[in-house]
XYZ file of C-alpha atoms in Angstrom:
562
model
C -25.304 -34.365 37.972
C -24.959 -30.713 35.943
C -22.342 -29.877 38.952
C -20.699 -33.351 38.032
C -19.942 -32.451 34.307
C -19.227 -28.920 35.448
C -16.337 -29.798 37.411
C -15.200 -33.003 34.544
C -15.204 -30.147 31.814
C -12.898 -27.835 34.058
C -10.566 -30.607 34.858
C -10.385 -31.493 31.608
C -9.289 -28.059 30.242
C -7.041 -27.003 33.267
C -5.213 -31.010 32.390
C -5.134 -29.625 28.624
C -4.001 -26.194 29.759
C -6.320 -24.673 27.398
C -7.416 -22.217 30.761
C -6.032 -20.771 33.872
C -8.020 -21.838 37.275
C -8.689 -17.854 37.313
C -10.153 -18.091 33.810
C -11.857 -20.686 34.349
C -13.634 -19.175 37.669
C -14.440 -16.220 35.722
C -16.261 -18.106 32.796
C -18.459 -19.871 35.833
C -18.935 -17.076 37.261
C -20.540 -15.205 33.521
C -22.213 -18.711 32.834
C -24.161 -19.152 36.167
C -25.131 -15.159 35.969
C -26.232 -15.853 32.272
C -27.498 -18.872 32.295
C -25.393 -20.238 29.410
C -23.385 -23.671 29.443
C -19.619 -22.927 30.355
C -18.168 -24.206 26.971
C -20.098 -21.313 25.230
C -18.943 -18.755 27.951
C -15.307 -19.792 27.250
C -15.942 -19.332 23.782
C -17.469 -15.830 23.721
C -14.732 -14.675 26.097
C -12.240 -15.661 23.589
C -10.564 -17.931 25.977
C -11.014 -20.988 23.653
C -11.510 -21.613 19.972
C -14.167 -23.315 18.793
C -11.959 -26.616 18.180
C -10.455 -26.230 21.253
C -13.548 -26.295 23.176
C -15.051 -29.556 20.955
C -11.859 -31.013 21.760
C -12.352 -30.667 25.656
C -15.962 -31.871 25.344
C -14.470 -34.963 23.539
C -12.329 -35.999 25.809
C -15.057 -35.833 28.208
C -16.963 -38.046 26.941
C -14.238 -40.342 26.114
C -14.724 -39.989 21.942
C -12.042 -38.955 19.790
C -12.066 -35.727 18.002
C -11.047 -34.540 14.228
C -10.129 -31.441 13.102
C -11.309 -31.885 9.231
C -9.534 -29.325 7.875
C -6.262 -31.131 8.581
C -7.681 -34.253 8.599
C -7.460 -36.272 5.609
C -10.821 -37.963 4.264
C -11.536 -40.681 2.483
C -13.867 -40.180 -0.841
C -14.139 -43.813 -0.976
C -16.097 -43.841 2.610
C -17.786 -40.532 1.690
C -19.620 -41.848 -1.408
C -21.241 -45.085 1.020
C -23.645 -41.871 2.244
C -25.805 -39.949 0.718
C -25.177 -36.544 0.370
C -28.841 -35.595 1.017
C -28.365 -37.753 4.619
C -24.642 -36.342 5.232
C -26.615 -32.559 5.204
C -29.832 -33.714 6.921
C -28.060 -34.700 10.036
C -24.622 -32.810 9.738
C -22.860 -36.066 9.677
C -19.653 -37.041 7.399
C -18.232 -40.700 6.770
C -14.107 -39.922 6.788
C -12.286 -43.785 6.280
C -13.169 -47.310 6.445
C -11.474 -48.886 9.598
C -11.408 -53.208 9.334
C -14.903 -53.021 7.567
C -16.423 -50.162 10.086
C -17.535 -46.774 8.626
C -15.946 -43.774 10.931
C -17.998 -41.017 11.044
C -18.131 -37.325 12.262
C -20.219 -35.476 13.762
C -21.278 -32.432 15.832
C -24.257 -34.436 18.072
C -22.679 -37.729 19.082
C -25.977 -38.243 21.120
C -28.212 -38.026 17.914
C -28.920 -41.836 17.741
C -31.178 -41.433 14.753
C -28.129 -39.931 12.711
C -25.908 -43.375 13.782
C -28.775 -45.698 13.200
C -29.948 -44.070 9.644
C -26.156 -44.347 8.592
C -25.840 -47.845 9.790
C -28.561 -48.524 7.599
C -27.599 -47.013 4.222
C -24.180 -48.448 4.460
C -24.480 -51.493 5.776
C -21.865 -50.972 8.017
C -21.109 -50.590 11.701
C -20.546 -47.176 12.598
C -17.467 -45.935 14.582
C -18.638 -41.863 15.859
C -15.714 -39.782 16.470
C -16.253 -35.467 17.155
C -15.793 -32.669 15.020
C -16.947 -28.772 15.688
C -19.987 -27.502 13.388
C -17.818 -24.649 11.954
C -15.229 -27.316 10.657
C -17.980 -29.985 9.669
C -20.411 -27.992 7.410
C -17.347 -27.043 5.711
C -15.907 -29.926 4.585
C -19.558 -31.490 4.010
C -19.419 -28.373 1.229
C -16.147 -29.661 0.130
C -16.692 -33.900 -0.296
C -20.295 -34.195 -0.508
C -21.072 -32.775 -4.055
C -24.370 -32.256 -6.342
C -22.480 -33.441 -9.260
C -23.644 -37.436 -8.991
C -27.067 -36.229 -8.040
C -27.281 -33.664 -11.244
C -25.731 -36.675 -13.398
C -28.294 -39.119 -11.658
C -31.191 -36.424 -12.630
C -30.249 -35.367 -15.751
C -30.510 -39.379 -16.634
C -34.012 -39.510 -14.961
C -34.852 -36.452 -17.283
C -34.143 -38.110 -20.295
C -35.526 -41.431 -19.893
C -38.680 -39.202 -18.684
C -38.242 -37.431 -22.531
C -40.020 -39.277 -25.440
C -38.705 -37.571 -27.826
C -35.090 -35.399 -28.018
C -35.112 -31.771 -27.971
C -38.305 -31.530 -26.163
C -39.179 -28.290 -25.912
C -40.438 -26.776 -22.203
C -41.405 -22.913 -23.416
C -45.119 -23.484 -22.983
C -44.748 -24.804 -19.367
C -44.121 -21.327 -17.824
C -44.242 -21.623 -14.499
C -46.583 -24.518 -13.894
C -43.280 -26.942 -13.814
C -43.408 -28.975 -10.831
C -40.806 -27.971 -7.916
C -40.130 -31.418 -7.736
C -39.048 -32.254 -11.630
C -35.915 -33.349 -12.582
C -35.156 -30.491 -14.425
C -36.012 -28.045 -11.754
C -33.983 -29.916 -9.243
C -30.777 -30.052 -11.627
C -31.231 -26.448 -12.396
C -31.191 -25.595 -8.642
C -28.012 -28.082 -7.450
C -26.289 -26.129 -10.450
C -26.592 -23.022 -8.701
C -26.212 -23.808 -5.323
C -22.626 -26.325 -5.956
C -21.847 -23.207 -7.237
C -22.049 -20.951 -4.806
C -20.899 -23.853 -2.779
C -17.617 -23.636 -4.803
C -17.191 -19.790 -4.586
C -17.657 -19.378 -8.115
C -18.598 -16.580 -9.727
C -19.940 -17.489 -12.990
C -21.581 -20.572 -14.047
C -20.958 -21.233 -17.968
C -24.061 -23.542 -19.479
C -22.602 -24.828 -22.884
C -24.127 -26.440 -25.522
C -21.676 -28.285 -28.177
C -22.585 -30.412 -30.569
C -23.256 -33.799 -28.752
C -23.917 -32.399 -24.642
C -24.328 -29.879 -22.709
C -21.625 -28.877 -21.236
C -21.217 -27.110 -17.479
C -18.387 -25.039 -15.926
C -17.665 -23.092 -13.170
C -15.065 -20.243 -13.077
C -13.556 -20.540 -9.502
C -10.824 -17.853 -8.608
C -10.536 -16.588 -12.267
C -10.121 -19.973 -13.669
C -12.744 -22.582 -15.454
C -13.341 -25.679 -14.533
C -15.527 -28.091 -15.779
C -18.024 -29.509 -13.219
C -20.626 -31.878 -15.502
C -21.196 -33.117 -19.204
C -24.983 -33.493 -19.476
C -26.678 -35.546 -22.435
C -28.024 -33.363 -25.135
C -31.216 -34.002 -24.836
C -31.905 -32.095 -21.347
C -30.479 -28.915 -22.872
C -33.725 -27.374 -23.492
C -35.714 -28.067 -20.309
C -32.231 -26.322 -18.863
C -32.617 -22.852 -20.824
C -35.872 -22.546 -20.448
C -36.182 -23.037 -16.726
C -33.289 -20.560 -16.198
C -35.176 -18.130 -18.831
C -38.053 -18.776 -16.903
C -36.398 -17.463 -13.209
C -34.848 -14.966 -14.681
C -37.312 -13.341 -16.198
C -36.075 -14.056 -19.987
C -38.783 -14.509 -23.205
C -37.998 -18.433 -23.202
C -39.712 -17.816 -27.009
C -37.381 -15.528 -28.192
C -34.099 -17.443 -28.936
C -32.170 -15.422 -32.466
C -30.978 -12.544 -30.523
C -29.262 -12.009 -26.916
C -30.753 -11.146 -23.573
C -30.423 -10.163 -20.169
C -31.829 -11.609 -17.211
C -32.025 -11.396 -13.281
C -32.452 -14.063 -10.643
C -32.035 -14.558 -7.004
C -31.593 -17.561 -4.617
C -31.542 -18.261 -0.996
C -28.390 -20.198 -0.050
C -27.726 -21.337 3.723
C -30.495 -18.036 4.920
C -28.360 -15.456 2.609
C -29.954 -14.058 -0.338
C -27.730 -14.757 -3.690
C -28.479 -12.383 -6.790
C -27.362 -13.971 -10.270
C -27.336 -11.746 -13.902
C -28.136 -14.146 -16.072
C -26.905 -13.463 -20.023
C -27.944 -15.844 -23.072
C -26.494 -15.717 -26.323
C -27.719 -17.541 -29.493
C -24.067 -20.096 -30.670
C -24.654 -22.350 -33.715
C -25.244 -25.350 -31.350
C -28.321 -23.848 -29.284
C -28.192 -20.712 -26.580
C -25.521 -20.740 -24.119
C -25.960 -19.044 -20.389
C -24.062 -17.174 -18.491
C -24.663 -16.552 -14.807
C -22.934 -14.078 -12.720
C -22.828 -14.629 -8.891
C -22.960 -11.444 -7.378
C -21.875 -11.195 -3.909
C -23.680 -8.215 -1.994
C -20.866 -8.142 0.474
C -18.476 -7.435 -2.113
C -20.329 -3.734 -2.607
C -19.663 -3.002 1.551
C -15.656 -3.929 0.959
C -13.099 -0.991 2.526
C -10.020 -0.381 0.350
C -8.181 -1.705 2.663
C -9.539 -5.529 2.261
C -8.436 -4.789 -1.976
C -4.680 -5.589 -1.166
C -3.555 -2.321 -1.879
C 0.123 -1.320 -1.171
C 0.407 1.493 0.882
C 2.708 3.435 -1.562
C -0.592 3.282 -3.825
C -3.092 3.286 -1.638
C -2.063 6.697 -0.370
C -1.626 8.129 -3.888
C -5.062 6.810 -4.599
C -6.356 8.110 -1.545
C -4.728 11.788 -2.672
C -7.214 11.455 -5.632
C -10.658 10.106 -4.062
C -10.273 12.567 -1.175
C -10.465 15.826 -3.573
C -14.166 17.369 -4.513
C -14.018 17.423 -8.066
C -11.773 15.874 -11.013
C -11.987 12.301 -12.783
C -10.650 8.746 -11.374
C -10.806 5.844 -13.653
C -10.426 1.828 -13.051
C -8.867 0.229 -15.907
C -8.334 -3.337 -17.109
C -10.201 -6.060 -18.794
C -13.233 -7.744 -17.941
C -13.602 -9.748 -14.476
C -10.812 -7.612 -13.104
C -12.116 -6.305 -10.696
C -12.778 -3.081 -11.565
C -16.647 -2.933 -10.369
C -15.317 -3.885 -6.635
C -13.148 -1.472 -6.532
C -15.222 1.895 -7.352
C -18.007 0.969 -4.852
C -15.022 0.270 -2.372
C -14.280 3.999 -3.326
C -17.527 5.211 -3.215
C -18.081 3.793 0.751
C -14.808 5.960 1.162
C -16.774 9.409 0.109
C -20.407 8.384 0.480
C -21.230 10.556 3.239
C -25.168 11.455 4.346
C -24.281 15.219 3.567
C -23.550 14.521 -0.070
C -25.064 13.637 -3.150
C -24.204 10.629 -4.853
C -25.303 9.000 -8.247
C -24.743 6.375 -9.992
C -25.741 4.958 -13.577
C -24.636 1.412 -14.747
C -25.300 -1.299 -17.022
C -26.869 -2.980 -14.767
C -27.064 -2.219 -11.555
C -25.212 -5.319 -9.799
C -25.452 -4.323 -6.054
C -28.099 -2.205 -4.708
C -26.219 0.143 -2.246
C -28.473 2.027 0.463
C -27.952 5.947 0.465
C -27.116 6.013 -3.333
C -29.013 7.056 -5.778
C -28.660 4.053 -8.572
C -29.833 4.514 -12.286
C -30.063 1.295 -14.510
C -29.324 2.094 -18.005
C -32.008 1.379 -20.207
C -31.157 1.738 -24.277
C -35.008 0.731 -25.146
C -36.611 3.386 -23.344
C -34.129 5.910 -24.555
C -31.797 6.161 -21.318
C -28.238 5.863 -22.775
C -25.345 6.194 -20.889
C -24.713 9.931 -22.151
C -28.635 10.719 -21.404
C -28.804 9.454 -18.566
C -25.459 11.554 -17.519
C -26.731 14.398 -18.905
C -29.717 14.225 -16.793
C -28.028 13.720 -13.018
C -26.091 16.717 -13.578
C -29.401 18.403 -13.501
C -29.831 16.823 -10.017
C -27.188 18.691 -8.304
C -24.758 15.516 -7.866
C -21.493 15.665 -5.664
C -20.205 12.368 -6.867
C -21.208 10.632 -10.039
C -20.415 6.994 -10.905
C -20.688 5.874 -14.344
C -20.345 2.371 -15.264
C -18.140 2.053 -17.893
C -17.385 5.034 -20.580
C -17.840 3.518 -24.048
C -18.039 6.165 -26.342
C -17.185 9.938 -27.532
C -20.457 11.577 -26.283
C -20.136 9.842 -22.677
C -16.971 10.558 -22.521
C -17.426 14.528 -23.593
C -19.611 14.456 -20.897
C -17.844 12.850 -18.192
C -14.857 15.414 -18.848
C -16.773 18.350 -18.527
C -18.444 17.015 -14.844
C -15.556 16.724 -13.896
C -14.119 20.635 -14.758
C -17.431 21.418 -13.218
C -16.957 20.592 -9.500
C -18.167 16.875 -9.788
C -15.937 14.079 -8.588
C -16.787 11.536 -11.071
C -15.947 8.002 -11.306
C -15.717 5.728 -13.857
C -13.928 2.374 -15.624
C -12.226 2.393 -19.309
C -10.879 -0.855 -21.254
C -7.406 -0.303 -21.749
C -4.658 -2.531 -20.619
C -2.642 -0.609 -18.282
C -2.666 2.879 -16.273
C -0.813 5.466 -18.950
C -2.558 3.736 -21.937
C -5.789 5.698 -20.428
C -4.865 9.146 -21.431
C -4.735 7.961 -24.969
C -7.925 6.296 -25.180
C -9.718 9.383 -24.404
C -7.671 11.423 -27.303
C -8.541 8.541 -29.900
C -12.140 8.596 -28.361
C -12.580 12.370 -29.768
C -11.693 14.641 -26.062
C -9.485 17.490 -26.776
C -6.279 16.636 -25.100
C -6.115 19.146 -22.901
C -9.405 18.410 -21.061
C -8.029 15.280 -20.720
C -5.219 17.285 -18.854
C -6.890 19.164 -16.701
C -9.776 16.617 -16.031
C -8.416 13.587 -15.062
C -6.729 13.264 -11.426
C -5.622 9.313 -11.096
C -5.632 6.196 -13.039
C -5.808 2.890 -11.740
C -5.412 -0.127 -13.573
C -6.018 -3.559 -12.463
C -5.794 -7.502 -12.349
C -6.543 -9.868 -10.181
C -4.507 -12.626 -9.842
C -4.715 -16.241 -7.414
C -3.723 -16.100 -3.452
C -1.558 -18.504 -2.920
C -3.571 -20.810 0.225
C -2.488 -20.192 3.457
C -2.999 -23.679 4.481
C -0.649 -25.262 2.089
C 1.663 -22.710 0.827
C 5.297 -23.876 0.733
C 8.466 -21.927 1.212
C 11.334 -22.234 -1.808
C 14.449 -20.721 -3.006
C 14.067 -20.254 -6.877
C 16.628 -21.094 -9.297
C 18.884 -18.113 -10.574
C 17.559 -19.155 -14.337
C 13.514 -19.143 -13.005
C 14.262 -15.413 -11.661
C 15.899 -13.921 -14.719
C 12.975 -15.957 -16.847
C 10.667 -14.208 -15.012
C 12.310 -10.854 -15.093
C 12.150 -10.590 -11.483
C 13.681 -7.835 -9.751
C 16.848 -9.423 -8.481
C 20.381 -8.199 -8.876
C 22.836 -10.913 -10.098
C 25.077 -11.820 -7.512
C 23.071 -10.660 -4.229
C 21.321 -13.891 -2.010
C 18.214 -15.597 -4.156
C 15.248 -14.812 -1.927
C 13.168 -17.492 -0.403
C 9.540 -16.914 -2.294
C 6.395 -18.910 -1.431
C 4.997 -21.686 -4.372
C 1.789 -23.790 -4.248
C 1.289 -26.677 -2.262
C -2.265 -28.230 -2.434
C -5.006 -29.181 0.080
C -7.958 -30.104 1.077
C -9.343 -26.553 1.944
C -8.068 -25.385 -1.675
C -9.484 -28.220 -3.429
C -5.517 -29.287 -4.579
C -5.202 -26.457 -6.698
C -2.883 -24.603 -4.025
C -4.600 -21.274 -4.269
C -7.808 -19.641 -2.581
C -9.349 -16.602 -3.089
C -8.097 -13.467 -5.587
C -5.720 -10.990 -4.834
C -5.974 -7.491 -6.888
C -2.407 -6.336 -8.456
C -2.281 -2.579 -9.250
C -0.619 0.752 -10.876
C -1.845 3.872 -9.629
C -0.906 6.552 -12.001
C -1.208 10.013 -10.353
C -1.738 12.954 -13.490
C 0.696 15.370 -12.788
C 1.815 18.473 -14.731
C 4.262 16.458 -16.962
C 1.666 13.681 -17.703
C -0.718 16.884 -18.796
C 1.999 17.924 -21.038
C 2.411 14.759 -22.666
C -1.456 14.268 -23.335
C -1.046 17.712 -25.461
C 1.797 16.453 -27.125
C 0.163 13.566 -28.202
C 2.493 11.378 -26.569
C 2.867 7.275 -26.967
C 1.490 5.413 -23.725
C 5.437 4.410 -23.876
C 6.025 8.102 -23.017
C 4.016 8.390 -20.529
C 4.443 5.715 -18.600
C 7.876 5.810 -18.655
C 7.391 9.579 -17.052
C 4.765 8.267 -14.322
C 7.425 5.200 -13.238
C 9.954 8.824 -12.913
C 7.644 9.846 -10.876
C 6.796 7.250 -8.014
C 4.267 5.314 -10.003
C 4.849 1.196 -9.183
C 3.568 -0.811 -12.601
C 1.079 -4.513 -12.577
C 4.343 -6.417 -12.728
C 6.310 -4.879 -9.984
C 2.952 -4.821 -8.037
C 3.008 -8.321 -8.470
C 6.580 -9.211 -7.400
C 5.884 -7.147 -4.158
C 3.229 -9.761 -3.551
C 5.128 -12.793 -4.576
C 8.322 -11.319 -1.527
C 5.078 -10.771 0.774
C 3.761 -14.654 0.214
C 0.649 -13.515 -1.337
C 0.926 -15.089 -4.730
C 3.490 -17.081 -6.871
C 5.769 -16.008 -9.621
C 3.652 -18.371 -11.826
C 0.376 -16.725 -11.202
C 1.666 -12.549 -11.581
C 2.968 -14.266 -15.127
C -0.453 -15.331 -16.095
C -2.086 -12.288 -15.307
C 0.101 -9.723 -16.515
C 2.098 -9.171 -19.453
């Protein structure tokens, strides 16, 4: 019998022409010596896709298969399932056909999974195939927590005699299984779910209100009745490690989660508004701290300059641009660049988001004494090679920074200002004698992250003449309009058209003349306009060379930089 489907699965695929009778040999060959099925073999060879070998097996068995990420799906056949089921048995109803629910899955031969379906719909079921990969993802895309959370956050109040209650004295002794617990935990994990990266928990004056910022931009997931808003603080004080009592001033909190096996770290922030404490979590993603500087979208033009800067022993590099730019990513992308086991590297931050192995990590700690400036002071004592310091926020820090650097440290750092040349003049209004500022700082880069246009959906244009000069882009009057890329709108984007961040940069390079200027006391208008002299590529043009690449759209370099 196994010799029977053997030979049915290599007919089918040499009919498809998905493998070559010498390909396929080969794989029986590796599959008998193994002991693995010859699907998988095919697979790990790299002779067939995943889909590609789920289609095969389809056709097999006479079934027809779905590729879900092209496939459209119905959300009025989606909602006849429970979510909790859909998950349980990797199942996921896609369309009504003449009264019949269609439904895909990975295990057609999981009879349970058909039967238990059949049952909570009420309908006959129709299986068709889809490949794991392809169904767990859109299962994260259709089946959302946001009806359960509503559906719990209504069991939670009819639970609540009176409104407001108030959960600080039940610690930890709340029940795994209460409402409140349960909404807490779908928050986080739809959020993850959604590749968010901060979770926003609002009160206003009559709900609570929930959003989710998703590639740099909120959106609002769920509107919660008022009277849950307490239970909700305290049990996120409570995992985070926050004095639920305390509730005038703001604090700081840590949490972590386990989401499909991987371990999730959130830094949790509350702050006291005049309609109760709202909560901040940030997602932190521990892969983001092992990125190369290569996956950061960096030209090559500025990647090389940068690279010039990073590669030297000693002198000052600094990441620039507002908050949730981006700028955190891309100094521990630098420091896996240098971080080598014969040198000695330190960091100290406010807080310590990633926990990197072979660096030395200090959290800042303002209660106990350890400032940023103390704490700098003290890791020069420790014979550093490369310093990080979180963020330079003041004279004394800064005074201090500056003279690591003239003293054979390479240190690295971030500073709020809005663009690369703008840094040099921060440092002289923060108190450092312009020409340290000269001769200590080597490169500037300063940052924004703007959408990626999906690569799904994206859809080829010609812009008008009018939308070019609007947009300042760098076209010549005259010469052929060039064909740019826009946003379309999927399912694997949600609609929105875009997916994932792209970083935009200007890598400013401090060169004799730039020294010169800082001594002057030249305008940032000075010296940027003698960094652009001398190779140095600004956010916007940055951003055009990504909207003639197809990275991003002319729409989304405008909302990012000025």
């Amino acid at each position: 019998m196994e010799g029977d489907t053997l030979k049915q699965l290599g007919e089918v695929l040499l009919e498809e022409g998905l493998v070559t009778e010498a390909q396929l040999l080969a794989a029986l060959d590796e599959s008998m010596a193994s002991g693995g099925s010859l699907g998988r073999t095919l697979v790990e060879l790299g002779v067939l896709t995943e889909n590609q070998l789920v289609r095969a097996l389809a056709a097999q068995v006479g079934m027809q298969f779905v590729d879900l990420d092209e496939h459209p799906v119905d959300k009025n056949a989606v909602v006849l399932v429970p979510g909790a089921l859909c998950r349980r048995y990797t199942v996921l109803p896609i369309a009504v056909e003449n009264g019949a629910l269609v439904l895909a899955t990975a295990d057609p031969g999981n009879v349970m999974a058909v039967d238990d379906v059949r049952t909570v719909s009420g309908r006959h079921v129709i299986p068709v195939i889809a490949s794991y990969d392809n169904l767990t993802r859109a299962i994260d895309r259709f089946v959302r927590a946001d009806d359960e959370m509503e559906g719990l956050s209504s069991a939670f109040v009819e639970q609540t005699a009176e409104p407001e209650v108030d959960l600080s004295n039940l610690g930890d002794s709340i029940d795994d299984d209460a409402p409140i617990v349960r909404y807490v935990n779908l928050l986080v994990t739809q959020a993850i779910t959604d590749r968010s990266s901060d979770i926003h928990i609002e009160p206003t004056e009559h709900d609570l209100r929930v959003r989710y910022r998703i590639d740099g931009v909120l959106h609002e997931v769920q509107r919660s009745p008022k009277n849950i808003q307490s239970g909700v603080i305290s049990r996120v004080k409570i995992m985070s490690d926050i004095d639920i009592a305390e509730r005038r001033k703001p604090q700081d909190g840590r949490m972590s989660v386990t989401h499909n096996g991987r371990k999730i770290d959130l830094r949790v922030a509350t702050l006291p508004t005049v309609w109760g404490e709202k909560i901040v979590m940030r997602i932190l993603d521990n892969s983001t701290a092992s990125l190369d500087l290569r996956d950061l979208s960096f030209l090559d033009h500025n990647l090389e300059m940068y690279r010039e800067s990073y590669t030297k022993p000693y002198g000052m590099l600094l990441v620039t641009g507002p908050t949730g730019s981006g700028k955190s990513t891309t100094l521990y992308a630098t420091l896996n660049a240098v971080s080598k086991p014969e040198i000695n590297v330190i960091t100290v931050e406010d807080p310590v988001e990633y926990r990197l192995p072979g660096i030395n990590q200090v959290q800042v700690n303002p209660k106990a004494g350890l400032t940023f400036a103390g704490a700098l002071r003290s890791i020069l004592r420790s014979d550093p090679d490369v310093v990080l310091l979180g963020e330079i926020r003041d004279h004394e820090t800064a005074q201090i920074a500056i003279e690591a650097a003239l003293t054979g440290h390479l240190v690295l750092s971030t500073l709020h200002t809005n663009d690369a040349p703008s840094a040099v003049t921060r440092l002289t209004e923060m108190g450092i004698e312009p020409f340290l500022v000269g001769s200590a700082l080597d490169c500037v880069v300063a940052q924004r992250l703007a959408r990626k246009l999906c690569e799904k959906c994206k859809e080829p244009y010609v812009p008008t003449e009018a939308e070019l000069v609007a947009a300042r882009f760098p076209w010549v009057p005259g010469e052929e309009i060039p064909e740019l890329w826009r946003p379309g709108g999927c399912v694997a984007c949600s609609k929105t058209g875009y997916r994932g961040r792209i970083a935009l940069h200007e890598v400013m390079r401090v060169t004799e003349d730039i020294e010169r200027h800082a001594v002057a006391h030249s305008s940032a208008a000075d010296i940027a306009a003698t960094a652009q002299k001398q190779g140095m590529v600004t956010l916007r043009d940055d951003g055009w060379h990504k909207v003639a690449l197809g990275r991003t759209s002319i729409e989304e370099v405008l909302r990012v930089v000025a």
